[in-house]
Amino acid sequence: MKVAYWPGCVSRGFTSELHGSMAAVAPMLNIELVELDRASCCGAGVIAEHSQELADTLNARTFALAQQEITQGADLMMNICSTCQGAQSECQQRLDASAEYRAQVNETLADEGLEYQDGIINKNFLWVLVEDIGLERLGSLVQKPLTDLRVGPFYGCYIVRPTDRLDINAAQPRDEYLGQVIETLGGIVIDYAGSHKCCGFPIITMNKKASLEQAGRHLADAVDAEADCLVTPCPLCHLNLDLQQPMAAKQVGRELNMPVLHLPQLVGLALGISPEELGLQHHIVKPTSVIDWSQAVVGGVGGW
Amino acid sequence: MAEFKLKIRRYDPATGAAPYWDEHTVDLEPHRSVLEGILQARDGSDGSIGVRCSCRSAICGSCGVRVNGKPGLACHTHLDDALASAGEDGVIEVEPMGNMPIIKDLIVDMDAVHWKKIQRVTPWLIGKEPVPEREYIVSRESMIDVTQSMACIQCGACVSDCLSMEVDPLFVGPAALAKTYRFVGDPRDAAHEQRLKDLGEDKHGIYDCTHCFKCIEACPKGVAPMNQIMRLRRIAGNDFQIKDRNNGERHEAAFVKNIEKNGILHEADLLPDSYGGKFHPRAVPELISSLPIVMTALLRRKMTPAKALLHPHKASDGVKKIFEVVEGRDQRNEFNLYISGTDANNEGTDDVAEKIEVAEPAGVAADGSEGSSA
């Protein structure tokens, strides 16, 4: 399949290993990435907090650029960031609700020759994996099952709430997809208290103590549940859970050492890509448990 | 009738014993509520179950609990729906709400948390002077707007699941901040600026919300507290230029400026700018405290000095134009779905008006004057 690909800002900045691992994994899943390199930041909820119309117009422009790719054969728009998914879905909900409002926004885009037409399909890589590629096919591509690897899912708020806006329901349990993917890749899903909670990143500059306390508690819960690592589809969560983990550990007063993987990295490991190619060496918390696992001889192979 | 299994969380702090789960089987029609299930268990088998309720029709806000981990009104949750969201064992779990101390079993101390926070935000209208001689005329849109926060029935479901309050119990919280919007959004109130200033100077005020959407999801009345908090921030920053004590407004302004300049976020600039700039006294301790992390990140080649300092991406003309047009407007253009509704919902409303006109009795013209009748 071909997708109009929106990598977001942080995946090309402080978590560039995310963008890199997506690029490594895509061809193996037969996804052609057409990068929207002219598009702008989704606003991460912060621009909307300043001016809704500004956030709506910036994202309408991104959607219009994606729609140009869709008319040229792309199947849909794909992002790799929970926050982009949520912030863009929020803007899309307003833009799609009213033809009058959409016309106002499109007037601002007209100079550039762009126009957003309602109803774009914009999905996070996680949703594409389950809904478009399919778990069965994903499972058939696994070269190196994540046998005995204990993985805790960490979604990020923006991709699980509000459920009605994100079309999450019994028929489409998008808030359970990470567990389904981990299982399909052969790993063990760890159930712990923090999986659907907030990483604390949005208030890191506003109330650092509370922000780090949030990250620290979720990581500690995962440690107590004996997870080997966490996996997240959100690079902003990754910043608070990995980059800030030494500070979070100080805040909660205990050792954490919990590796946090980006979703494409976890998929890549199971598809047989080396940890190095997936950029695991760039993480602040050394993913020792994951590397050890990837180098271990998988039990059952060779006639055990 | 059908049988349902309820697992109720029991705890009586007065006894000093630890909390435990207590299972009961009830026999009720599937469309009956979880509250009726709890009451049947209490009245039929164990009179000591503590539960608070009154109206049993989702308007008094007394029976807030968590059903299968999700907060809501016990009287507003059907047993069959609760069964559908139960675990594989088919047992419906009922627990007290979170973030508040437990008095007994399912009864939490609303006074200690929820009502204290409501009282903290001056929850009444401060009228404008001079008082108008007749009624105060308010536009229809303003009135519809505040009805969203007025719909709150003080059940505490949003407080129960607030993730900021979970780590910062002093946070004013979703219910009280939605209540604040009820007055800041009301044109008859005279104290908009004072209210916002008060909550900007409180380190646990409007900028302590972590934007997790939990309260929106929890509210059984569609109040969407987080949306009201975001509007309070917009009004505080844009209309009153209030500088809060959390760096919230400064962070927001730095973020907007960063995107206007770069198109996509330049993270290395954002952090110091959020504290007032690289050399600002507020920024220096922040930057020093993050130095060990920066060093590790450089060591692991997570970022390179060149990437951290120079941002190759610049905003395109198209992006700059958007900022110019939208930021140049005299008035903020805010499309509010709660007021306007969607095209799909509104479809057909014009037809209804037409039909009403047609249905008017013969002989009376649309303006109400009597027509000529033979």
Short mmCIF file of C-alpha atoms in Angstrom, two decimals, chain A residues 6 9-10 12-14 16-17 37 39-41 43-44 46-54 57-58 61 93-94 97-99 101 104 108-109 111-112 157-158 161-163 165 197-198 202-208 210 213-214 217 243-244 247 281-284 286, chain B residues 163-164 166-168 204 207-214 216-217 230 233-234 238 246-248 251-252 255-256 259 263-265 267-268 271 274-275 286 289 293 296-297 300-303 307 313 316 318-319 321-323 325-327 329 332-335 337 342-343:
data_model
loop_
_atom_site.label_atom_id
_atom_site.label_comp_id
_atom_site.label_asym_id
_atom_site.label_seq_id
_atom_site.Cartn_x
_atom_site.Cartn_y
_atom_site.Cartn_z
CA TRP A 6 3.20 12.52 8.13
CA CYS A 9 8.15 17.01 14.37
CA VAL A 10 9.65 15.06 17.25
CA ARG A 12 12.65 14.12 13.05
CA GLY A 13 14.08 15.92 16.09
CA PHE A 14 14.75 14.45 19.50
CA SER A 16 14.94 10.63 15.13
CA GLU A 17 15.35 6.87 15.73
CA ASP A 37 7.67 17.30 3.69
CA ALA A 39 3.39 20.08 5.97
CA SER A 40 3.67 21.81 9.34
CA CYS A 41 3.41 20.91 13.03
CA GLY A 43 0.06 22.06 17.08
CA ALA A 44 0.05 19.25 19.66
CA VAL A 46 -0.88 23.85 22.31
CA ILE A 47 -1.63 25.92 19.20
CA ALA A 48 -5.35 25.12 19.59
CA GLU A 49 -5.07 26.36 23.16
CA HIS A 50 -3.91 29.67 21.68
CA SER A 51 -6.25 29.78 18.66
CA GLN A 52 -8.45 26.98 17.40
CA GLU A 53 -8.70 28.49 13.93
CA LEU A 54 -4.90 28.59 13.65
CA THR A 57 -6.04 25.87 9.30
CA LEU A 58 -2.53 24.45 9.71
CA ARG A 61 -3.28 22.50 4.95
CA GLN A 93 -13.89 16.90 13.62
CA ARG A 94 -14.52 20.67 13.46
CA ALA A 97 -18.73 19.28 10.85
CA SER A 98 -19.51 22.45 8.94
CA ALA A 99 -19.23 23.35 5.26
CA TYR A 101 -16.44 26.81 8.60
CA GLN A 104 -13.57 30.01 5.79
CA THR A 108 -6.88 31.11 3.86
CA LEU A 109 -5.37 28.18 1.96
CA ASP A 111 -3.41 31.48 -2.18
CA GLU A 112 -1.34 28.34 -2.13
CA CYS A 157 -3.76 9.84 25.81
CA TYR A 158 -4.34 11.33 22.40
CA ARG A 161 -9.47 9.42 24.22
CA PRO A 162 -12.08 10.72 23.55
CA THR A 163 -13.37 7.38 22.28
CA ARG A 165 -13.99 11.14 18.18
CA LYS A 197 -2.63 6.94 31.43
CA CYS A 198 -0.82 10.21 30.77
CA PRO A 202 2.27 18.20 28.38
CA ILE A 203 3.05 19.79 31.77
CA ILE A 204 6.82 19.18 31.87
CA THR A 205 7.48 22.94 31.63
CA MET A 206 4.49 23.89 33.80
CA ASN A 207 4.62 21.51 36.75
CA LYS A 208 7.78 19.46 36.40
CA ALA A 210 3.80 16.35 38.74
CA GLU A 213 5.79 11.83 39.07
CA GLN A 214 3.39 10.61 36.37
CA ARG A 217 4.79 5.94 38.57
CA LEU A 243 14.72 10.90 27.85
CA GLN A 244 13.44 12.10 31.23
CA MET A 247 14.82 12.51 36.44
CA GLN A 281 21.51 2.49 20.79
CA HIS A 282 20.27 6.10 20.78
CA HIS A 283 17.92 5.65 23.72
CA ILE A 284 18.77 7.18 27.09
CA LYS A 286 19.94 1.25 27.46
CA LEU B 163 -4.73 12.15 36.07
CA SER B 164 -3.26 15.48 37.17
CA GLU B 166 -3.67 11.72 40.91
CA VAL B 167 -0.14 13.13 41.22
CA ASP B 168 -1.00 16.65 42.41
CA HIS B 204 -2.36 24.28 40.71
CA TYR B 207 -2.14 25.42 33.67
CA ASP B 208 -1.84 22.30 35.82
CA CYS B 209 -4.14 20.26 33.53
CA THR B 210 -2.21 17.60 31.63
CA HIS B 211 -4.62 17.41 28.70
CA CYS B 212 -5.39 13.69 29.08
CA PHE B 213 -9.12 13.79 28.07
CA LYS B 214 -10.03 11.59 31.05
CA ILE B 216 -14.27 14.36 28.90
CA GLU B 217 -14.56 10.59 28.78
CA MET B 230 -8.58 25.12 27.27
CA ARG B 233 -6.45 29.38 28.96
CA ARG B 234 -7.32 31.01 25.63
CA ASN B 238 -5.25 36.27 24.62
CA ASN B 246 3.37 27.85 35.68
CA ASN B 247 4.95 29.36 32.56
CA GLY B 248 1.85 28.14 30.75
CA HIS B 251 5.16 28.14 26.84
CA GLU B 252 2.14 28.52 24.60
CA PHE B 255 5.38 27.22 20.88
CA VAL B 256 3.27 29.33 18.51
CA ILE B 259 6.05 27.04 14.53
CA GLY B 263 7.04 25.27 10.39
CA ILE B 264 7.91 22.18 12.39
CA LEU B 265 8.98 22.28 16.01
CA GLU B 267 12.69 21.52 20.31
CA ALA B 268 16.06 22.87 21.46
CA LEU B 271 12.53 24.64 26.28
CA SER B 274 9.20 28.54 27.53
CA TYR B 275 11.06 29.95 30.52
CA GLU B 286 16.15 24.53 34.23
CA SER B 289 19.23 20.60 35.64
CA ILE B 293 20.37 14.31 30.14
CA THR B 296 23.80 11.43 27.68
CA ALA B 297 21.71 12.24 24.61
CA ARG B 300 24.28 8.19 22.54
CA ARG B 301 24.06 10.32 19.38
CA LYS B 302 20.35 10.74 19.99
CA MET B 303 21.04 14.26 18.85
CA LYS B 307 21.00 19.26 15.00
CA HIS B 313 13.61 23.53 8.56
CA SER B 316 7.11 27.90 4.12
CA GLY B 318 2.04 29.00 2.91
CA VAL B 319 2.46 28.45 6.66
CA LYS B 321 0.45 33.23 5.36
CA ILE B 322 -1.82 31.21 7.68
CA PHE B 323 -0.29 32.88 10.74
CA VAL B 325 -4.29 35.88 8.24
CA VAL B 326 -5.51 34.12 11.37
CA GLU B 327 -3.42 36.07 13.87
CA ARG B 329 -8.08 38.93 12.69
CA ARG B 332 -10.92 35.24 17.45
CA ASN B 333 -12.86 33.00 15.11
CA GLU B 334 -13.85 30.08 17.30
CA PHE B 335 -16.02 27.35 15.86
CA LEU B 337 -19.42 22.31 17.90
CA THR B 342 -22.79 19.53 12.77
CA ASP B 343 -24.21 19.95 9.28
#
